[in-house]
Every structure is written in structure tokens, then in C-alpha cells.
CSV table of C-alpha atoms in Angstrom, one decimal:
chain,number,residue,atom,x,y,z
X,1,MET,CA,-4.0,-8.0,13.0
X,2,THR,CA,-8.1,-6.4,13.3
X,3,SER,CA,-9.6,-3.6,12.6
X,4,SER,CA,-7.5,-3.4,9.4
X,5,ASN,CA,-7.4,-2.0,5.9
X,6,ASP,CA,-6.0,-2.3,2.9
X,7,ILE,CA,-4.9,-0.5,-0.2
X,8,SER,CA,-4.1,-3.6,-3.1
X,9,PHE,CA,-1.9,-1.9,-6.6
X,10,ARG,CA,0.2,-4.5,-9.2
X,11,LEU,CA,2.3,-2.6,-11.4
X,12,PRO,CA,4.7,-4.3,-14.5
X,13,ARG,CA,7.9,-5.8,-13.9
X,14,SER,CA,10.0,-2.2,-14.6
X,15,ARG,CA,12.5,-1.0,-12.5
X,16,ARG,CA,10.2,2.4,-13.1
X,17,SER,CA,7.4,0.6,-10.4
X,18,VAL,CA,10.2,0.8,-7.1
X,19,PRO,CA,9.5,4.5,-7.4
X,20,ARG,CA,6.0,4.7,-8.4
X,21,ALA,CA,4.9,1.7,-4.9
X,22,ARG,CA,6.8,4.5,-2.5
X,23,ALA,CA,4.6,7.1,-4.2
X,24,LEU,CA,1.6,5.5,-3.7
X,25,LEU,CA,3.0,4.3,-0.1
X,26,HIS,CA,3.7,7.6,0.6
X,27,SER,CA,0.3,9.3,-0.6
X,28,VAL,CA,-1.3,6.3,2.2
X,29,LEU,CA,0.9,6.8,4.6
X,30,GLY,CA,-0.4,10.5,4.6
X,31,ASP,CA,-3.5,10.0,5.2
X,32,TRP,CA,-3.2,7.6,7.5
X,33,GLY,CA,-1.4,9.9,10.1
X,34,VAL,CA,1.9,7.6,10.0
X,35,ASP,CA,5.2,9.8,11.0
X,36,GLN,CA,7.9,10.7,9.8
X,37,GLU,CA,10.2,8.1,10.8
X,38,THR,CA,7.3,5.7,9.3
X,39,LEU,CA,7.1,7.0,6.4
X,40,GLY,CA,10.6,7.1,5.9
X,41,SER,CA,11.6,3.5,7.2
X,42,ALA,CA,7.8,2.3,5.1
X,43,GLU,CA,9.6,4.0,2.2
X,44,LEU,CA,12.8,1.6,2.4
X,45,VAL,CA,11.4,-1.8,3.9
X,46,LEU,CA,8.4,-2.0,0.6
X,47,SER,CA,11.4,-0.5,-1.8
X,48,GLU,CA,14.2,-3.5,-1.0
X,49,LEU,CA,10.7,-5.8,-1.2
X,50,VAL,CA,9.7,-4.8,-4.5
X,51,THR,CA,13.1,-4.6,-6.3
X,52,ASN,CA,13.8,-7.4,-5.2
X,53,ALA,CA,10.1,-9.3,-6.3
X,54,LEU,CA,11.5,-7.7,-9.8
X,55,ARG,CA,15.0,-9.3,-9.6
X,56,VAL,CA,13.3,-13.0,-9.4
X,57,PRO,CA,13.4,-14.8,-12.6
X,58,ALA,CA,9.9,-14.9,-13.5
X,59,PRO,CA,7.8,-14.5,-16.6
X,60,GLY,CA,8.3,-10.8,-18.0
X,61,ASP,CA,4.0,-10.9,-18.6
X,62,ARG,CA,4.0,-11.9,-14.4
X,63,GLN,CA,3.6,-8.6,-12.5
X,64,VAL,CA,4.9,-7.6,-9.3
X,65,GLY,CA,2.0,-7.4,-6.0
X,66,VAL,CA,1.4,-5.4,-3.6
X,67,ARG,CA,-0.5,-4.8,-0.3
X,68,ILE,CA,-1.1,-2.2,2.2
X,69,ILE,CA,-2.3,-3.0,5.4
X,70,ARG,CA,-2.3,-1.0,9.0
X,71,SER,CA,-3.9,-2.5,12.0
X,72,VAL,CA,-5.9,0.3,14.2
X,73,ALA,CA,-6.0,-1.9,16.9
X,74,ASP,CA,-2.2,-3.5,17.0
X,75,GLY,CA,-0.3,0.0,15.4
X,76,LEU,CA,1.0,-2.0,13.0
X,77,LEU,CA,1.5,-1.3,9.1
X,78,ARG,CA,1.8,-4.7,7.5
X,79,LEU,CA,3.8,-4.3,3.9
X,80,GLU,CA,3.7,-7.3,1.5
X,81,VAL,CA,5.0,-8.2,-2.6
X,82,SER,CA,4.1,-10.5,-3.6
X,83,ASP,CA,6.2,-12.2,-7.2
X,84,ALA,CA,5.5,-15.3,-9.4
X,85,GLY,CA,9.0,-15.9,-9.0
X,86,GLY,CA,10.5,-19.3,-7.2
X,87,GLY,CA,12.7,-19.8,-4.4
X,88,ARG,CA,12.3,-18.0,-0.5
X,89,PRO,CA,14.4,-14.4,0.1
X,90,GLU,CA,16.9,-14.8,2.7
X,91,VAL,CA,19.1,-12.9,4.8
X,92,ARG,CA,23.1,-12.7,3.8
X,93,GLU,CA,26.1,-11.3,4.8
X,94,PRO,CA,27.6,-9.8,2.1
X,95,ARG,CA,31.4,-8.9,2.1
X,96,GLU,CA,32.7,-5.2,2.3
X,97,ASP,CA,33.8,-5.1,-0.9
X,98,GLU,CA,30.2,-6.5,-2.3
X,99,THR,CA,27.7,-3.3,-3.5
X,100,GLY,CA,24.5,-5.0,-3.5
X,101,GLY,CA,22.8,-7.6,-0.9
X,102,ARG,CA,21.6,-5.3,2.2
X,103,GLY,CA,18.5,-4.9,1.1
X,104,LEU,CA,17.1,-8.3,3.4
X,105,LEU,CA,19.2,-7.3,6.5
X,106,LEU,CA,17.8,-3.2,6.1
X,107,VAL,CA,14.4,-4.9,6.1
X,108,ALA,CA,15.0,-7.2,9.2
X,109,ALA,CA,16.3,-4.3,11.1
X,110,LEU,CA,13.6,-2.5,10.0
X,111,ALA,CA,10.5,-4.1,10.7
X,112,GLN,CA,9.2,-5.4,14.0
X,113,ARG,CA,8.8,-8.6,11.9
X,114,TRP,CA,9.2,-9.7,8.3
X,115,GLY,CA,8.6,-13.6,6.1
X,116,CYS,CA,7.8,-15.7,3.2
X,117,GLU,CA,4.5,-17.0,3.0
X,118,GLU,CA,3.4,-19.3,-0.5
X,119,ARG,CA,0.4,-17.4,-2.6
X,120,PRO,CA,-2.4,-18.8,-2.7
X,121,ALA,CA,-2.5,-20.0,-6.4
X,122,GLY,CA,0.8,-21.9,-5.9
X,123,ILE,CA,2.4,-19.6,-8.4
X,124,GLY,CA,5.4,-17.4,-6.5
X,125,LYS,CA,5.4,-16.2,-3.1
X,126,THR,CA,4.2,-12.9,-1.4
X,127,VAL,CA,7.0,-11.1,1.4
X,128,PHE,CA,5.4,-9.1,3.4
X,129,ALA,CA,7.2,-7.1,6.6
X,130,GLU,CA,5.1,-5.1,10.6
X,131,LEU,CA,6.6,-1.7,11.3
X,132,LYS,CA,4.8,-0.3,14.7
X,133,ALA,CA,2.9,2.5,13.7
X,134,PRO,CA,1.8,4.0,17.0
X,135,ASP,CA,0.2,7.0,15.2
X,136,ILE,CA,-2.1,5.7,12.2
X,137,VAL,CA,-5.6,6.5,12.4
X,138,VAL,CA,-8.9,5.3,11.9
X,139,GLY,CA,-9.7,5.5,8.7
X,140,PRO,CA,-12.2,4.9,6.3
X,141,ALA,CA,-12.8,1.2,5.6
X,142,VAL,CA,-12.8,1.9,2.0
X,143,ARG,CA,-11.1,3.8,0.2
X,144,GLU,CA,-10.4,4.6,-3.6
X,145,VAL,CA,-6.6,5.4,-5.3
X,146,ALA,CA,-6.9,7.1,-8.7
X,147,ALA,CA,-3.6,5.8,-10.3
X,148,VAL,CA,-1.0,7.9,-11.7
X,149,LEU,CA,0.0,6.5,-15.0
X,150,VAL,CA,-2.0,4.0,-16.1
X,151,GLY,CA,-0.5,1.9,-19.3
X,152,ALA,CA,-2.5,-0.6,-22.0
X,153,ASP,CA,-1.8,-4.7,-20.8
X,154,GLN,CA,-1.7,-3.8,-16.1
X,155,GLU,CA,-3.7,-3.7,-14.4
X,156,VAL,CA,-6.2,-1.7,-12.0
X,157,ARG,CA,-8.7,-2.7,-9.8
X,158,VAL,CA,-12.3,-1.7,-10.6
X,159,TRP,CA,-14.8,-2.2,-7.6
X,160,GLY,CA,-13.5,-4.8,-6.7
X,161,GLN,CA,-12.2,-7.0,-9.8
X,162,TRP,CA,-9.0,-6.9,-11.4
X,163,ARG,CA,-9.5,-6.1,-15.4
X,164,THR,CA,-6.5,-5.1,-18.1
X,165,VAL,CA,-6.4,-2.5,-19.6
X,166,THR,CA,-6.2,-3.1,-23.8
X,167,ARG,CA,-6.5,1.1,-24.5
X,168,VAL,CA,-5.4,4.1,-22.8
X,169,ARG,CA,-6.6,7.0,-24.3
X,170,ARG,CA,-6.0,10.8,-23.9
X,171,ASP,CA,-8.8,13.3,-24.6
X,172,GLN,CA,-8.0,17.1,-23.5
X,173,GLY,CA,-10.8,18.3,-21.4
X,174,GLY,CA,-11.5,21.0,-19.7
X,175,GLY,CA,-10.3,23.7,-17.5
X,176,GLY,CA,-6.9,22.5,-18.7
X,177,ALA,CA,-7.3,18.7,-16.8
X,178,ARG,CA,-6.5,15.5,-19.6
X,179,PRO,CA,-8.9,12.2,-19.1
X,180,TYR,CA,-6.7,9.0,-19.2
X,181,CYS,CA,-9.6,6.0,-19.6
X,182,TRP,CA,-9.5,3.3,-19.7
X,183,SER,CA,-11.6,-0.1,-20.5
X,184,SER,CA,-11.9,-3.5,-19.6
X,185,THR,CA,-11.9,-6.2,-21.4
X,186,ARG,CA,-15.4,-5.7,-22.4
X,187,ALA,CA,-14.7,-2.6,-24.5
X,188,ARG,CA,-16.6,-0.7,-21.7
X,189,PRO,CA,-15.3,2.5,-20.1
X,190,TYR,CA,-14.8,1.8,-16.4
X,191,GLY,CA,-14.1,5.4,-15.6
X,192,CYS,CA,-11.6,7.9,-15.8
X,193,ILE,CA,-8.5,9.0,-14.1
X,194,ARG,CA,-8.2,13.3,-14.7
X,195,ARG,CA,-4.9,14.9,-14.3
X,196,ASN,CA,-3.8,18.5,-13.5
X,197,ARG,CA,-1.2,19.8,-16.3
């Protein structure tokens, strides 16, 4: 893919991570001018990929990585979800009486292409899906996305590097906003997120 922009974030191994991933995707794709149909398909695909990553046996301290990539020139949207678990996802045909097992069938039906790649570090895998997004718009090459919720022991990307949150401090800010601040492992503040009440 050429002329692409991407957004990356990590999520804890918690079922609350699925709606968080959808919310961030919805925000990003709204800014990229993606139509409602593509947005709905992308939300469903990302939900399935994150859910599968959370179900894979992996150490509890390992997080799930999400990457959203756009290629304006190719009119493509690529969703990647990385986990530290072993194995490779396989599409299966569930019986009629089974309530689960249809996630990858949905991904295969909605995506133009999907697959699985080994992670560069050799631990775990990255599952990706590419969707057609002909209406995606050109935007800035670099974009800052504020985290909505940050907790201790989570990781945030600051100035191009992943930092582990050591503590979260809630201070009463002026103007009816509460800044949420984080520190790196060096105990030096890197920034604040303001959230209106």
C-alpha cells in the first residue's frame, strides 16, 4: 500500500477493550471521511479480530496491539490486531446449533483480503483485514489521538515511543475539566488529557 497513514494503540486483555477499539476506530474513520457502510463493516471486522485476540491464551500482562492504516492511492483501509498467543486463526463452519464460531466467516465476507503474519519479534501474530474504502480522504501524515481512558500499567505512545503508565493522577482543573496525567518510567510527566464533565 502506498501513501498511507496509520494510527497504532495497545489495549489491555479485557473485554472492555472491544468497545474501546470500536470507539477509537469510529473517531479515526470519521476524520478520514469513510462512509457509513464502510465504517459499519470496519467496526464489525475490528470487533471480531480484537475479540479473537483476547480469547487466545497468552500471559495476562501481554496487551493487544491495534493498527489502523489507510492508503488513499489504493482506496484501502487495513486493520491489524496483534497478540502474543500462538496458533493461526482458521475459518470454520459451525453447526447450526452453535452460538459462536462465525467471526472469521464475517471477516472473510466483509474484507477484500485478510490473513495472518508472524510478528517481527517472533512472539505471537498479527491478523489483518483489508477493506475497500474508495471515499477515504487525504489527511495529515502525522496525527495525534488523545486516549480516552488511561490506567496504571497500560502503555501509551508518546513522541513515537511506547511508555508504560506508572500512575494516573486526577487533578481538579479549571473550567470544569479534569486533566488525566501520566508519567513515564522515569517519573517525568509527558502530558495530560483533558476530558469535559
